[in-house]
């Protein structure tokens, strides 16, 4: 299916002034808007997008508009009028400009409210489908999609925007995004903006093997360059359309254009697509879970999957105390340790007498979502806790567990279906544990029949083999093994066991655990809930997987027993001596905001100097964070968490640093602003935070700042560097206006520019230095401060 092309650049060609709010301008110039829609219709587009990309409460509020619903309704009706009878109109939903928790400060429920308001207006305007596009935050994409599904039963496309690294700004890869969004109910998933069509071929090819829905690509017409005072996209219609065949070969099903494309691009695409046969989705279901930055696919005949069991307060007084006090440092430490030990998923249980389990689970999930890339297992008997967890978790979770009990079947099973979660099927119906495999199989069939009526398939379910302790049930382990074997060889269900139950009450439990695990793997076990810190269990899992033929080329086995230096978890902390300054180093490295102040208080009380703590531990830690970010071992959420920890720690130390001149000296002053006409400031705010944490004095003028205001402030504070940001091609040209005005008024400060559409070549053309992100901005600003230009 052929989609339309860019809207903003077409409106500018027809007279929309730079810096205007496109939605408001379209509302005042419906004839022009309808003409753009009409040109795309004539070019062959089968779907046209409404001009409502930024028509949400957050962005319209910048222009004094409070009724977002009315704007959306009017613009949708204009698109319907232009489309005529045979062209579909997609209600276009873009980002709010804020990150949603746990990656930002926007509450998930508030995000839902913002999107619902826009969606209702678009529905009233008569749209035929929805498109949620240009999302770089998977949590915001989830919020928009949930809001659509709550409001209207209508076909919905979701496309994320990926950087050259192949991940979103928040570190989400395309397969993880696909798993999350298609399980949540997206009817088509894909990518748009940021890159040209050549780069999107690889993104589509990566998603295709796992897609149960059609795939979408809407690339830019290349990267823009500045010609005079205009930004120009370099890829013409013929060259753009030449990528139609490679994209179709890779698996794309819906294709159009984003920034810089025109009706001519769409017309050429139409001609190029003639005669090409799109590939349908290759599967109807997928057994997989995801987080914001990773995923696990439960392919058959693969090595055993380890679910780390340690985040569970049962029998752990220190964890119980921490959860009751609302702290999460130990939870983060447990997560990182289990990840380093080889866990592929983490079970999360926060149940304690007298605790607000629902709130605590939400807080722990928020912290873990930026701590680890491992998908999480929601472990709670309470329906309310699981429902809230599924709503706020930025991925596809696994529920532990759903039994045949009435409350679970009537309440929890529909909740799991609504959020697209996988679940562990517990073959219990009350009245005790069924003793034999035959009894368990009967219950499994009954629960599966109910689940199928809600749309679940075998790929969405993991059956618990129900492990009984051998000390009191001598034949119990054999019945578990029979259940596992029936799952793997007769019914094609995947299976899981909670391993440690088998040895309860016995001496030398590790040998029973390891031996039973090997026997279960031989019967076809898919995953095990266990302590990945147990050497015997992990070695048995590796050996059993390779001997059962599930570890191709013994890759996992060899990886586990490879010589030192041959691999290992990249996110392990470098120093691990508790009770020393290494705790402080690790707190910054891990983004442990909760504990950094208490660690500093202890170290100061023990006699450490504030300057020494800052220079010996905190600055090296934040420097290593930057290095990991550059190596793509850390992503934006980890960068922000560490920067905020650093900021909180420095604020705590500041009263103790008044007499320590060396550490209070700044590396230079940076004046920051997002240029006039541009209200996007997420990236600029992150740059400010990181610059401050590296010793720069930062003066931030905010967003949509006129050139005159920037120059006046530069005259007043005499910065070493003026940093300018812009997200849009229509506003990046104002960077040159600022620089020209500064030079005209005789100032000699240097300039640093950045933003999604800004390139090194553009920066050079206007006489500025370029930084792609906050980490690079620190390096460039540092070099400018030392060697002014």
GROMACS .gro file of N, CA and C in nm, residues 172-268:
model
  291
  172UNK      N    1   1.611   0.165   2.200
  172UNK     CA    2   1.526   0.053   2.159
  172UNK      C    3   1.563   0.008   2.018
  173UNK      N    4   1.585  -0.121   2.001
  173UNK     CA    5   1.616  -0.175   1.868
  173UNK      C    6   1.485  -0.211   1.798
  174UNK      N    7   1.487  -0.226   1.665
  174UNK     CA    8   1.361  -0.247   1.592
  174UNK      C    9   1.288  -0.376   1.628
  175UNK      N   10   1.360  -0.485   1.657
  175UNK     CA   11   1.290  -0.610   1.689
  175UNK      C   12   1.221  -0.600   1.826
  176UNK      N   13   1.287  -0.538   1.923
  176UNK     CA   14   1.223  -0.519   2.054
  176UNK      C   15   1.098  -0.433   2.041
  177UNK      N   16   1.109  -0.325   1.963
  177UNK     CA   17   0.992  -0.240   1.942
  177UNK      C   18   0.879  -0.317   1.874
  178UNK      N   19   0.916  -0.397   1.775
  178UNK     CA   20   0.814  -0.477   1.704
  178UNK      C   21   0.743  -0.571   1.801
  179UNK      N   22   0.820  -0.643   1.884
  179UNK     CA   23   0.759  -0.738   1.978
  179UNK      C   24   0.664  -0.666   2.073
  180UNK      N   25   0.708  -0.552   2.125
  180UNK     CA   26   0.626  -0.477   2.219
  180UNK      C   27   0.497  -0.427   2.154
  181UNK      N   28   0.510  -0.369   2.036
  181UNK     CA   29   0.395  -0.301   1.976
  181UNK      C   30   0.296  -0.398   1.912
  182UNK      N   31   0.344  -0.501   1.843
  182UNK     CA   32   0.248  -0.593   1.781
  182UNK      C   33   0.174  -0.675   1.887
  183UNK      N   34   0.239  -0.705   1.999
  183UNK     CA   35   0.169  -0.778   2.104
  183UNK      C   36   0.066  -0.689   2.173
  184UNK      N   37   0.089  -0.559   2.171
  184UNK     CA   38  -0.002  -0.464   2.235
  184UNK      C   39  -0.120  -0.427   2.144
  185UNK      N   40  -0.118  -0.475   2.022
  185UNK     CA   41  -0.233  -0.454   1.936
  185UNK      C   42  -0.211  -0.367   1.814
  186UNK      N   43  -0.086  -0.325   1.788
  186UNK     CA   44  -0.061  -0.249   1.665
  186UNK      C   45  -0.090  -0.337   1.544
  187UNK      N   46  -0.155  -0.280   1.445
  187UNK     CA   47  -0.192  -0.357   1.326
  187UNK      C   48  -0.084  -0.352   1.219
  188UNK      N   49   0.008  -0.257   1.229
  188UNK     CA   50   0.124  -0.250   1.141
  188UNK      C   51   0.232  -0.174   1.217
  189UNK      N   52   0.357  -0.214   1.197
  189UNK     CA   53   0.469  -0.155   1.273
  189UNK      C   54   0.581  -0.125   1.175
  190UNK      N   55   0.660  -0.022   1.206
  190UNK     CA   56   0.772   0.007   1.117
  190UNK      C   57   0.854   0.125   1.163
  191UNK      N   58   0.907   0.200   1.064
  191UNK     CA   59   1.000   0.308   1.093
  191UNK      C   60   0.972   0.427   1.001
  192UNK      N   61   1.003   0.546   1.049
  192UNK     CA   62   0.990   0.665   0.966
  192UNK      C   63   1.091   0.770   1.012
  193UNK      N   64   1.119   0.865   0.923
  193UNK     CA   65   1.202   0.981   0.951
  193UNK      C   66   1.347   0.942   0.983
  194UNK      N   67   1.428   1.041   1.018
  194UNK     CA   68   1.569   1.028   1.062
  194UNK      C   69   1.664   0.982   0.951
  195UNK      N   70   1.630   0.876   0.880
  195UNK     CA   71   1.724   0.823   0.781
  195UNK      C   72   1.658   0.818   0.644
  196UNK      N   73   1.741   0.787   0.545
  196UNK     CA   74   1.691   0.771   0.410
  196UNK      C   75   1.646   0.628   0.384
  197UNK      N   76   1.602   0.598   0.263
  197UNK     CA   77   1.548   0.464   0.234
  197UNK      C   78   1.653   0.354   0.241
  198UNK      N   79   1.777   0.385   0.207
  198UNK     CA   80   1.881   0.280   0.208
  198UNK      C   81   1.898   0.223   0.349
  199UNK      N   82   1.902   0.310   0.450
  199UNK     CA   83   1.919   0.263   0.588
  199UNK      C   84   1.798   0.183   0.636
  200UNK      N   85   1.681   0.216   0.583
  200UNK     CA   86   1.561   0.147   0.632
  200UNK      C   87   1.548   0.005   0.576
  201UNK      N   88   1.619  -0.027   0.472
  201UNK     CA   89   1.617  -0.164   0.420
  201UNK      C   90   1.662  -0.261   0.530
  202UNK      N   91   1.770  -0.226   0.599
  202UNK     CA   92   1.822  -0.311   0.706
  202UNK      C   93   1.726  -0.322   0.823
  203UNK      N   94   1.660  -0.211   0.858
  203UNK     CA   95   1.566  -0.213   0.969
  203UNK      C   96   1.447  -0.305   0.939
  204UNK      N   97   1.396  -0.294   0.818
  204UNK     CA   98   1.282  -0.379   0.778
  204UNK      C   99   1.324  -0.526   0.774
  205UNK      N  100   1.443  -0.552   0.720
  205UNK     CA  101   1.491  -0.691   0.711
  205UNK      C  102   1.509  -0.752   0.850
  206UNK      N  103   1.552  -0.671   0.947
  206UNK     CA  104   1.571  -0.722   1.083
  206UNK      C  105   1.437  -0.760   1.147
  207UNK      N  106   1.331  -0.685   1.116
  207UNK     CA  107   1.202  -0.710   1.178
  207UNK      C  108   1.124  -0.824   1.113
  208UNK      N  109   1.143  -0.842   0.981
  208UNK     CA  110   1.054  -0.931   0.905
  208UNK      C  111   1.041  -1.072   0.962
  209UNK      N  112   1.149  -1.139   1.004
  209UNK     CA  113   1.132  -1.278   1.051
  209UNK      C  114   1.043  -1.291   1.174
  210UNK      N  115   1.022  -1.182   1.247
  210UNK     CA  116   0.947  -1.189   1.373
  210UNK      C  117   0.814  -1.115   1.365
  211UNK      N  118   0.780  -1.065   1.250
  211UNK     CA  119   0.660  -0.982   1.236
  211UNK      C  120   0.536  -1.069   1.214
  212UNK      N  121   0.433  -1.042   1.292
  212UNK     CA  122   0.303  -1.104   1.268
  212UNK      C  123   0.208  -1.005   1.202
  213UNK      N  124   0.257  -0.883   1.179
  213UNK     CA  125   0.176  -0.776   1.120
  213UNK      C  126   0.253  -0.717   1.001
  214UNK      N  127   0.186  -0.643   0.914
  214UNK     CA  128   0.256  -0.577   0.803
  214UNK      C  129   0.360  -0.478   0.854
  215UNK      N  130   0.464  -0.456   0.773
  215UNK     CA  131   0.571  -0.364   0.810
  215UNK      C  132   0.563  -0.236   0.726
  216UNK      N  133   0.605  -0.125   0.787
  216UNK     CA  134   0.588   0.008   0.728
  216UNK      C  135   0.724   0.079   0.720
  217UNK      N  136   0.749   0.150   0.610
  217UNK     CA  137   0.867   0.236   0.600
  217UNK      C  138   0.826   0.369   0.538
  218UNK      N  139   0.870   0.478   0.602
  218UNK     CA  140   0.844   0.613   0.550
  218UNK      C  141   0.975   0.691   0.569
  219UNK      N  142   1.071   0.673   0.479
  219UNK     CA  143   1.203   0.737   0.497
  219UNK      C  144   1.205   0.881   0.450
  220UNK      N  145   1.309   0.953   0.499
  220UNK     CA  146   1.334   1.088   0.450
  220UNK      C  147   1.395   1.083   0.310
  221UNK      N  148   1.396   1.198   0.246
  221UNK     CA  149   1.466   1.210   0.117
  221UNK      C  150   1.612   1.246   0.145
  222UNK      N  151   1.680   1.160   0.221
  222UNK     CA  152   1.820   1.184   0.255
  222UNK      C  153   1.835   1.282   0.370
  223UNK      N  154   1.959   1.326   0.395
  223UNK     CA  155   1.990   1.421   0.502
  223UNK      C  156   1.997   1.561   0.441
  224UNK      N  157   1.933   1.659   0.504
  224UNK     CA  158   1.928   1.793   0.442
  224UNK      C  159   2.062   1.868   0.452
  225UNK      N  160   2.084   1.960   0.358
  225UNK     CA  161   2.197   2.053   0.368
  225UNK      C  162   2.145   2.194   0.345
  226UNK      N  163   2.221   2.290   0.394
  226UNK     CA  164   2.178   2.428   0.387
  226UNK      C  165   2.223   2.491   0.256
  227UNK      N  166   2.130   2.551   0.184
  227UNK     CA  167   2.160   2.628   0.064
  227UNK      C  168   2.099   2.766   0.083
  228UNK      N  169   2.187   2.866   0.103
  228UNK     CA  170   2.138   2.998   0.138
  228UNK      C  171   2.071   2.993   0.273
  229UNK      N  172   1.947   3.035   0.280
  229UNK     CA  173   1.873   3.029   0.406
  229UNK      C  174   1.771   2.916   0.406
  230UNK      N  175   1.788   2.819   0.316
  230UNK     CA  176   1.693   2.710   0.308
  230UNK      C  177   1.764   2.576   0.328
  231UNK      N  178   1.698   2.486   0.400
  231UNK     CA  179   1.749   2.350   0.411
  231UNK      C  180   1.693   2.267   0.295
  232UNK      N  181   1.781   2.191   0.231
  232UNK     CA  182   1.743   2.121   0.109
  232UNK      C  183   1.773   1.972   0.125
  233UNK      N  184   1.674   1.889   0.092
  233UNK     CA  185   1.697   1.745   0.094
  233UNK      C  186   1.757   1.702  -0.040
  234UNK      N  187   1.853   1.613  -0.031
  234UNK     CA  188   1.938   1.587  -0.146
  234UNK      C  189   1.888   1.476  -0.237
  235UNK      N  190   1.799   1.392  -0.192
  235UNK     CA  191   1.762   1.275  -0.270
  235UNK      C  192   1.640   1.305  -0.357
  236UNK      N  193   1.659   1.302  -0.486
  236UNK     CA  194   1.551   1.330  -0.578
  236UNK      C  195   1.455   1.214  -0.592
  237UNK      N  196   1.341   1.236  -0.660
  237UNK     CA  197   1.238   1.133  -0.672
  237UNK      C  198   1.287   1.003  -0.736
  238UNK      N  199   1.368   1.012  -0.842
  238UNK     CA  200   1.412   0.890  -0.911
  238UNK      C  201   1.500   0.804  -0.820
  239UNK      N  202   1.597   0.868  -0.755
  239UNK     CA  203   1.687   0.792  -0.668
  239UNK      C  204   1.609   0.735  -0.548
  240UNK      N  205   1.518   0.815  -0.496
  240UNK     CA  206   1.436   0.770  -0.382
  240UNK      C  207   1.356   0.645  -0.422
  241UNK      N  208   1.294   0.651  -0.536
  241UNK     CA  209   1.208   0.540  -0.579
  241UNK      C  210   1.288   0.415  -0.613
  242UNK      N  211   1.418   0.431  -0.640
  242UNK     CA  212   1.501   0.314  -0.673
  242UNK      C  213   1.511   0.218  -0.554
  243UNK      N  214   1.479   0.265  -0.435
  243UNK     CA  215   1.486   0.178  -0.318
  243UNK      C  216   1.354   0.104  -0.292
  244UNK      N  217   1.255   0.125  -0.378
  244UNK     CA  218   1.127   0.055  -0.359
  244UNK      C  219   1.146  -0.096  -0.365
  245UNK      N  220   1.219  -0.144  -0.465
  245UNK     CA  221   1.237  -0.289  -0.479
  245UNK      C  222   1.316  -0.348  -0.362
  246UNK      N  223   1.430  -0.289  -0.321
  246UNK     CA  224   1.499  -0.345  -0.204
  246UNK      C  225   1.414  -0.345  -0.077
  247UNK      N  226   1.331  -0.242  -0.061
  247UNK     CA  227   1.246  -0.239   0.059
  247UNK      C  228   1.139  -0.348   0.053
  248UNK      N  229   1.082  -0.368  -0.064
  248UNK     CA  230   0.982  -0.475  -0.079
  248UNK      C  231   1.048  -0.611  -0.059
  249UNK      N  232   1.167  -0.628  -0.113
  249UNK     CA  233   1.239  -0.755  -0.093
  249UNK      C  234   1.266  -0.780   0.056
  250UNK      N  235   1.294  -0.672   0.129
  250UNK     CA  236   1.323  -0.686   0.271
  250UNK      C  237   1.198  -0.718   0.352
  251UNK      N  238   1.081  -0.687   0.293
  251UNK     CA  239   0.958  -0.723   0.363
  251UNK      C  240   0.862  -0.610   0.392
  252UNK      N  241   0.884  -0.493   0.335
  252UNK     CA  242   0.793  -0.382   0.364
  252UNK      C  243   0.658  -0.405   0.295
  253UNK      N  244   0.551  -0.362   0.364
  253UNK     CA  245   0.417  -0.378   0.309
  253UNK      C  246   0.346  -0.245   0.285
  254UNK      N  247   0.385  -0.142   0.359
  254UNK     CA  248   0.330  -0.007   0.340
  254UNK      C  249   0.448   0.087   0.326
  255UNK      N  250   0.447   0.168   0.218
  255UNK     CA  251   0.565   0.249   0.187
  255UNK      C  252   0.523   0.390   0.148
  256UNK      N  253   0.595   0.489   0.201
  256UNK     CA  254   0.569   0.628   0.168
  256UNK      C  255   0.693   0.710   0.191
  257UNK      N  256   0.678   0.841   0.212
  257UNK     CA  257   0.793   0.929   0.233
  257UNK      C  258   0.773   1.018   0.352
  258UNK      N  259   0.885   1.059   0.413
  258UNK     CA  260   0.879   1.150   0.527
  258UNK      C  261   0.947   1.282   0.486
  259UNK      N  262   1.028   1.342   0.574
  259UNK     CA  263   1.079   1.476   0.550
  259UNK      C  264   1.149   1.490   0.414
  260UNK      N  265   1.116   1.593   0.343
  260UNK     CA  266   1.182   1.622   0.216
  260UNK      C  267   1.120   1.555   0.096
  261UNK      N  268   1.029   1.461   0.117
  261UNK     CA  269   0.966   1.397   0.002
  261UNK      C  270   0.848   1.482  -0.046
  262UNK      N  271   0.811   1.461  -0.171
  262UNK     CA  272   0.711   1.545  -0.237
  262UNK      C  273   0.611   1.455  -0.312
  263UNK      N  274   0.507   1.513  -0.367
  263UNK     CA  275   0.419   1.433  -0.452
  263UNK      C  276   0.494   1.365  -0.567
  264UNK      N  277   0.600   1.429  -0.616
  264UNK     CA  278   0.679   1.364  -0.722
  264UNK      C  279   0.747   1.238  -0.671
  265UNK      N  280   0.799   1.240  -0.546
  265UNK     CA  281   0.858   1.120  -0.487
  265UNK      C  282   0.753   1.008  -0.479
  266UNK      N  283   0.633   1.045  -0.436
  266UNK     CA  284   0.527   0.944  -0.420
  266UNK      C  285   0.487   0.887  -0.556
  267UNK      N  286   0.479   0.973  -0.656
  267UNK     CA  287   0.442   0.926  -0.790
  267UNK      C  288   0.547   0.830  -0.845
  268UNK      N  289   0.674   0.862  -0.823
  268UNK     CA  290   0.780   0.773  -0.868
  268UNK      C  291   0.776   0.640  -0.792
   0.00000   0.00000   0.00000
